[in-house]
CSV table of C-alpha atoms and ligand atoms in Angstrom, one decimal:
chain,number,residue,atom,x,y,z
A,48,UNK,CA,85.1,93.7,68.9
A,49,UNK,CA,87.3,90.9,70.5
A,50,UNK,CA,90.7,91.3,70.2
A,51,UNK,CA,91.9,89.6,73.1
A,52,UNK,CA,96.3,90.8,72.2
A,53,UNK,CA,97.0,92.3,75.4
A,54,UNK,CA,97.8,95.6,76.1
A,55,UNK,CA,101.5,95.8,77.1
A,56,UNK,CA,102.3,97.8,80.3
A,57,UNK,CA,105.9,99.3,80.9
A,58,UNK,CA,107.3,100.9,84.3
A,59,UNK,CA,111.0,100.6,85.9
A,60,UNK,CA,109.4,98.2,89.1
A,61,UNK,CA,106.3,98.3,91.2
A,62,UNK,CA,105.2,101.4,90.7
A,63,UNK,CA,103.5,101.1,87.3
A,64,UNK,CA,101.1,98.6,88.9
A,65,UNK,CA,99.1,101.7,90.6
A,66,UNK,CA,98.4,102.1,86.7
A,67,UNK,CA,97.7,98.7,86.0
A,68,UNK,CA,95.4,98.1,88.9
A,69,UNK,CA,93.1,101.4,87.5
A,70,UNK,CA,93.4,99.6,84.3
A,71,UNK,CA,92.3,96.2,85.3
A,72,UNK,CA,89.0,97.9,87.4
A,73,UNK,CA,88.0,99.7,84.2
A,74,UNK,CA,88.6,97.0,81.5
A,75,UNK,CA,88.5,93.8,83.5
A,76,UNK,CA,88.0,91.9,79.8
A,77,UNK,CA,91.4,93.2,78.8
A,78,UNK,CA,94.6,91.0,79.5
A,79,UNK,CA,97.6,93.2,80.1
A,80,UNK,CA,101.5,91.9,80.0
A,81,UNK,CA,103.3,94.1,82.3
A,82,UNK,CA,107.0,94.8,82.3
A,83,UNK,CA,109.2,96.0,85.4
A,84,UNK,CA,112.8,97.1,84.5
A,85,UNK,CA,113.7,96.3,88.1
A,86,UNK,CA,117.7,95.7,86.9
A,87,UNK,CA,117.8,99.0,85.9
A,88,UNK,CA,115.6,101.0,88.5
A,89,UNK,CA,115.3,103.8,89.3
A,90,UNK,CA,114.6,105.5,86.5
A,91,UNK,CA,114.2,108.8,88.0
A,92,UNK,CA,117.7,109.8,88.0
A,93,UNK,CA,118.9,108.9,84.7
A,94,UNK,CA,119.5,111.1,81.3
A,95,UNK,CA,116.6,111.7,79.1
A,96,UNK,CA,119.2,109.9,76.6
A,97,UNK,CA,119.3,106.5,78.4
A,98,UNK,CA,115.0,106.8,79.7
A,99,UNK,CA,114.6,107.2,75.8
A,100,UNK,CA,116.8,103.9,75.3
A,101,UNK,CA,115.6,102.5,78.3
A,102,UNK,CA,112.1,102.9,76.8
A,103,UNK,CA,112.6,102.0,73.5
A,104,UNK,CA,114.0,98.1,74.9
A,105,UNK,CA,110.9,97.8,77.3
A,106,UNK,CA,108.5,98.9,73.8
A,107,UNK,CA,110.6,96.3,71.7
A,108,UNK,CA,110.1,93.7,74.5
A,109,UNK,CA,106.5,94.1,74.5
A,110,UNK,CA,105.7,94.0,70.7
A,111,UNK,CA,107.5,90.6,71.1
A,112,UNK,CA,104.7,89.4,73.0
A,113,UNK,CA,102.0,90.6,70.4
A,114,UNK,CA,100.2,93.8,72.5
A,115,UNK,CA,98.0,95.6,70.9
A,116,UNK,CA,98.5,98.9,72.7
A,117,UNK,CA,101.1,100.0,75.2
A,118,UNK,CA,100.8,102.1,78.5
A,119,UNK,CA,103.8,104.0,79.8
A,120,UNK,CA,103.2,103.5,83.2
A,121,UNK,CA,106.2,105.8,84.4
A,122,UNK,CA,106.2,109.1,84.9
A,123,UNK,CA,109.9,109.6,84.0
A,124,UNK,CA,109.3,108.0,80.7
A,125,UNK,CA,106.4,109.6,80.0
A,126,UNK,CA,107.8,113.1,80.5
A,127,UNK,CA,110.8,112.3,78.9
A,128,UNK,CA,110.3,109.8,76.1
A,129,UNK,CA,106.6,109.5,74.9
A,130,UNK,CA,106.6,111.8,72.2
A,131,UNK,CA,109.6,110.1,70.4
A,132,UNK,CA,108.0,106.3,70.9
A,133,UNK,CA,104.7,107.7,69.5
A,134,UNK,CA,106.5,109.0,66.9
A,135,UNK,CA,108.5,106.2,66.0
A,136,UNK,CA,105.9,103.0,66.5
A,137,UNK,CA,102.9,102.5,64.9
A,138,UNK,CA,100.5,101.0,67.5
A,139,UNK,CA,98.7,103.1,70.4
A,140,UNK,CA,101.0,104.5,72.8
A,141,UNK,CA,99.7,106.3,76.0
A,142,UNK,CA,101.6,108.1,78.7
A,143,UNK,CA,100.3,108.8,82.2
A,144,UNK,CA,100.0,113.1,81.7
A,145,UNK,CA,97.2,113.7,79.0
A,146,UNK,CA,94.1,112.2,80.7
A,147,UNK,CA,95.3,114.3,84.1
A,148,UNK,CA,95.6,117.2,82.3
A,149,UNK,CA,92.6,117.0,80.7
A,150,UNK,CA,90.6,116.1,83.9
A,151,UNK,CA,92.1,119.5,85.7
A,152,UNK,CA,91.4,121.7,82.6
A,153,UNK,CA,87.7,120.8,83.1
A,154,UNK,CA,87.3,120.8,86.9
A,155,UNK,CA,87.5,124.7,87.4
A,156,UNK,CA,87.9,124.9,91.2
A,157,UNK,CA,91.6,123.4,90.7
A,158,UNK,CA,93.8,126.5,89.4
A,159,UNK,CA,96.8,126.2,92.2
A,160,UNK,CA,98.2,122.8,91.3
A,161,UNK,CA,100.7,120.6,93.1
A,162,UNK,CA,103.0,118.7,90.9
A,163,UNK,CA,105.2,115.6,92.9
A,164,UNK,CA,107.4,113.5,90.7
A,165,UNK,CA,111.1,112.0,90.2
A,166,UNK,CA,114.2,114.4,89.6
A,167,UNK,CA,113.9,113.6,86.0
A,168,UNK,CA,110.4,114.5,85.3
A,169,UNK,CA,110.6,117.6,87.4
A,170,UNK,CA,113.6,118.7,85.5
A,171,UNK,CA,111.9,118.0,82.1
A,172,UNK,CA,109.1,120.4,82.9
A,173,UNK,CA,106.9,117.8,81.3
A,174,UNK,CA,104.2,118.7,83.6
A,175,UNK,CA,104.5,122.6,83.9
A,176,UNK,CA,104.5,122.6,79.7
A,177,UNK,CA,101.3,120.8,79.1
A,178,UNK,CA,99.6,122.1,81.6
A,179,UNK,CA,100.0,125.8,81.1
A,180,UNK,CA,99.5,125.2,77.8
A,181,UNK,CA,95.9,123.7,78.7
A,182,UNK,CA,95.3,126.3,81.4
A,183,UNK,CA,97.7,129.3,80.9
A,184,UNK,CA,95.9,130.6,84.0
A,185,UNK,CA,97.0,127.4,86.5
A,186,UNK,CA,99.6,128.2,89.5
A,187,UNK,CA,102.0,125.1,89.2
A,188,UNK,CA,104.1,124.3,92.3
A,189,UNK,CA,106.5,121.7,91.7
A,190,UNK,CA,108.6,119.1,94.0
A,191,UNK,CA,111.4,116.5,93.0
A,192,UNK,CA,110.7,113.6,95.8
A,193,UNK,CA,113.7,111.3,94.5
A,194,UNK,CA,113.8,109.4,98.2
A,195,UNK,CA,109.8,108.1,97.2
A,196,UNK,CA,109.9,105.8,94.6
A,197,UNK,CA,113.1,103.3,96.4
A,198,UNK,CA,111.2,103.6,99.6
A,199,UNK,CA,107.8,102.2,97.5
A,200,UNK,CA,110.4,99.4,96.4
A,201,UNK,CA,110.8,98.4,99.9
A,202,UNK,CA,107.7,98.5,101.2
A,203,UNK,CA,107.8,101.7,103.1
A,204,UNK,CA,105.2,103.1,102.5
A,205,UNK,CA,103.1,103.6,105.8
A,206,UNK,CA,105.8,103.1,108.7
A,207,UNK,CA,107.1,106.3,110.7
A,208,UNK,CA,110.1,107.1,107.8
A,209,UNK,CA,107.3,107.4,104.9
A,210,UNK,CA,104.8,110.2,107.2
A,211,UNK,CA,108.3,112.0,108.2
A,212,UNK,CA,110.1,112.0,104.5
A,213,UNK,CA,106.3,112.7,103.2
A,214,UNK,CA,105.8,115.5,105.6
A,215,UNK,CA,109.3,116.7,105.0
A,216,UNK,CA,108.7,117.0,100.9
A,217,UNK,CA,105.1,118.5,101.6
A,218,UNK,CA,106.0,121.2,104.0
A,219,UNK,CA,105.4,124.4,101.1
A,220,UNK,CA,102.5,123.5,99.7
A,221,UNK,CA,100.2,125.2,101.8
A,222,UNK,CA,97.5,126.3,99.3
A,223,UNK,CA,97.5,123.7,96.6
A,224,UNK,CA,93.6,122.5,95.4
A,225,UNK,CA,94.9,119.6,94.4
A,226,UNK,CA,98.3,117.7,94.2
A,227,UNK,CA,99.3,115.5,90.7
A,228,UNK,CA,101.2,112.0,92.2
A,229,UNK,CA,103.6,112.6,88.6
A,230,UNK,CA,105.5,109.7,89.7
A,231,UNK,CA,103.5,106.1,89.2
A,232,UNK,CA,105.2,104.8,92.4
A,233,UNK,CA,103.4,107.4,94.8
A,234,UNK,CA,100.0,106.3,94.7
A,235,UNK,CA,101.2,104.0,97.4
A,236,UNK,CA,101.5,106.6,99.7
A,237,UNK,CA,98.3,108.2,99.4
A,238,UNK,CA,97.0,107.8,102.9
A,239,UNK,CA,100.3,109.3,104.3
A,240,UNK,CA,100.1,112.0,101.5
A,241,UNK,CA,96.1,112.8,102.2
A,242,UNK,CA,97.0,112.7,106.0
A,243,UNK,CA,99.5,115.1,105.6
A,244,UNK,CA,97.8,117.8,103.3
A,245,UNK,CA,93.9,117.1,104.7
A,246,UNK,CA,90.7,116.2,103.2
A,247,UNK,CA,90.4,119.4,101.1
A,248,UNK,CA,93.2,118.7,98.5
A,249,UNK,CA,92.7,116.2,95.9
A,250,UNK,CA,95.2,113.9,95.8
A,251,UNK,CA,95.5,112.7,92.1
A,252,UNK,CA,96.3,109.2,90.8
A,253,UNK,CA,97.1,109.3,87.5
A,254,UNK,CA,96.9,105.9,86.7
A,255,UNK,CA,92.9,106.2,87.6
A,256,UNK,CA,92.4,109.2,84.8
A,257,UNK,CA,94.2,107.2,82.3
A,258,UNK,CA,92.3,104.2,83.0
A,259,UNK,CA,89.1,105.8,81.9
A,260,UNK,CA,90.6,107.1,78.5
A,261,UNK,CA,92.0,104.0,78.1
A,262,UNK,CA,88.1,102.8,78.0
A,263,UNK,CA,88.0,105.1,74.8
A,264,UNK,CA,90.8,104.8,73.0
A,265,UNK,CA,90.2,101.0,72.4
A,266,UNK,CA,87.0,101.7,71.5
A,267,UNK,CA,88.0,104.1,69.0
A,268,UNK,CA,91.0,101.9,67.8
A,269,UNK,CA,88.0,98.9,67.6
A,270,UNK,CA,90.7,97.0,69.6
A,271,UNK,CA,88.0,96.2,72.7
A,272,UNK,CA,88.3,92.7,74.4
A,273,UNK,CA,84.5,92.3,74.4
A,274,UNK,CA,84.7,88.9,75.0
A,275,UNK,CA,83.6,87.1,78.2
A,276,UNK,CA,86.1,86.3,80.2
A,277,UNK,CA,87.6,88.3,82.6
A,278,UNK,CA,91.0,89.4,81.5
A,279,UNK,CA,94.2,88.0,83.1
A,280,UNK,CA,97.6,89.7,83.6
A,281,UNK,CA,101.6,88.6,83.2
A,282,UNK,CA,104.5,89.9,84.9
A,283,UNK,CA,107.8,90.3,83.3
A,284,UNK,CA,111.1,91.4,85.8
A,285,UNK,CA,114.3,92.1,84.1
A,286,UNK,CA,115.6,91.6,88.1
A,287,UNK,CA,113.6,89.1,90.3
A,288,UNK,CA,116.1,89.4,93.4
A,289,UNK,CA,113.2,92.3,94.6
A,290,UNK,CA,110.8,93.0,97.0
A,291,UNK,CA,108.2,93.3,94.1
A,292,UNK,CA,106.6,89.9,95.0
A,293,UNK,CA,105.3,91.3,98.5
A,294,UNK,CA,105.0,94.7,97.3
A,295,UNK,CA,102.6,93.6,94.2
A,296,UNK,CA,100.9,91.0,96.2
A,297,UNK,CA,99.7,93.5,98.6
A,298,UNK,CA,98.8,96.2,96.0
A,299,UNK,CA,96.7,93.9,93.9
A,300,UNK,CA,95.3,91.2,96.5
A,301,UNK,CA,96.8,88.8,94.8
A,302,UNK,CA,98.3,86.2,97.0
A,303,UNK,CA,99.3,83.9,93.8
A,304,UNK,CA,100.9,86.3,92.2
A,305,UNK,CA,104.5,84.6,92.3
A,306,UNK,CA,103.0,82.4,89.7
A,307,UNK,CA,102.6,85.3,86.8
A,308,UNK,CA,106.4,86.2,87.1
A,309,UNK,CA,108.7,85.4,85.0
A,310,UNK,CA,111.8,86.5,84.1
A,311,UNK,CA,112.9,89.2,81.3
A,312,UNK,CA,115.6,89.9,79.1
A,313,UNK,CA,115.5,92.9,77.3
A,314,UNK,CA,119.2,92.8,76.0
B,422,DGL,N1,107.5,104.9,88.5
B,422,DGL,C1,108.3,105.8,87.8
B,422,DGL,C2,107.8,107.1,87.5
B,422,DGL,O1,106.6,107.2,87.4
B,422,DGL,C3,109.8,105.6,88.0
B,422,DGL,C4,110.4,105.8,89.4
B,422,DGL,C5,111.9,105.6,89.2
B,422,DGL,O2,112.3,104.5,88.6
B,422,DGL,O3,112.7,106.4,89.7
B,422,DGL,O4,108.4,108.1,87.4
């Protein structure tokens, strides 16, 4: 099949590009429009009311522009407004927690799970529920790290404030197997985070687990970009007064990345 729509990609700022980058190495055909709500960030401390508006604009947005599927690159959102969208929108929506979930249930040596992520999601349970349900016998230890995702924003993410603040929000779990990154913003402390908890725990990038599914479920929808051009990618800011430019250019080795920019109004 080639269906060269884009798949539309949704976070509040930088952080969903952890997702898109897994997305882009595993389906370097697709193209991808990707949306940061950087007026409104963060997201991690609002209502589940206002992430389920919030959510619904970014969606809207994106159907504009013609995607064929849409990724909820947020954690927040994903926790808190997935099952709604996917109820009320017709076209393949996919949140950052199933493919993770999946991928635990079937490795069996990880039963004492860490679970990082903003206030929001942690106080949604959306984690602890699916995956008790899928592995009733899992030990879940859970962690709000609200400070994380602004520090991303800036650019903090390997100085001497990111190793204490990470070492200060890591300091009980002792005896995790493996530790879920439930926010899309925290991949980009993973050496700080590995350092910090040693080679033995799994550090797990959600956006990578989803990217492999995400391999599937075009397939299945026969919505594939089997063409043969590499795929390109489009980025939509609701607030360009950010650091995203430096922050994204860095993440995706993209040094012309200020020329896929552009502005977005989602009022
Ligand atoms: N990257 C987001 C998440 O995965 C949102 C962080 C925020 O806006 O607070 O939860």
């Amino acid at each position: 099949m080639i269906d060269t729509r884009p798949i539309g990609m949704f976070d509040s700022g930088v952080g969903g590009l952890t997702v898109l980058k897994e997305v882009r190495k595993q389906n370097p055909k697709e193209n991808i429009i990707y949306l940061g709500d950087t007026k409104r960030f963060p997201y991690g401390s609002k209502s589940k009311e206002s992430i389920i508006e919030l959510t619904k604009k970014g969606i809207d947005f994106l159907l504009e522009k013609n995607v064929k599927a849409i990724v909820i690159a947020c954690g927040t959102a994903t926790s808190q407004a997935l099952e709604e969208m996917q109820k009320q929108y017709p076209l393949p929506i996919i949140g950052i927690m199933d493919s993770t979930v999946q991928y635990i249930k079937k490795k069996k040596t990880l039963r004492q799970i860490g679970v990082i992520a903003t206030t929001g999601t942690i106080r949604s349970k959306g984690w602890e529920n699916k995956l008790h349900r899928q592995i009733p016998e899992a030990n879940i230890l859970n962690k709000a790290c609200p400070l994380l995702a602004p520090m991303a924003e800036e650019g903090w993410t390997e100085n001497k404030i990111a190793k204490l603040t990470v070492q200060e929000y890591l300091k009980e779990f002792q005896n995790i197997d493996c530790l879920i990154l439930g926010c899309t913003h925290y991949p980009l402390f993973k050496k700080c985070i590995q350092e910090e908890l040693g080679e033995k725990v799994e550090i797990i990038n959600t956006g990578e687990k989803l990217a492999k599914d995400m391999k599937k479920i075009l397939k299945t929808q026969q919505i594939q970009n089997e063409s043969n051009h590499q795929g390109n990618y489009e980025i939509y800011l609701t607030d360009t007064e950010t650091n995203f430019i430096s922050v994204a250019s860095k993440l995706l080795k993209d040094k012309e990345i200020e020329q896929k920019i552009k502005k977005a109004d989602l009022e």
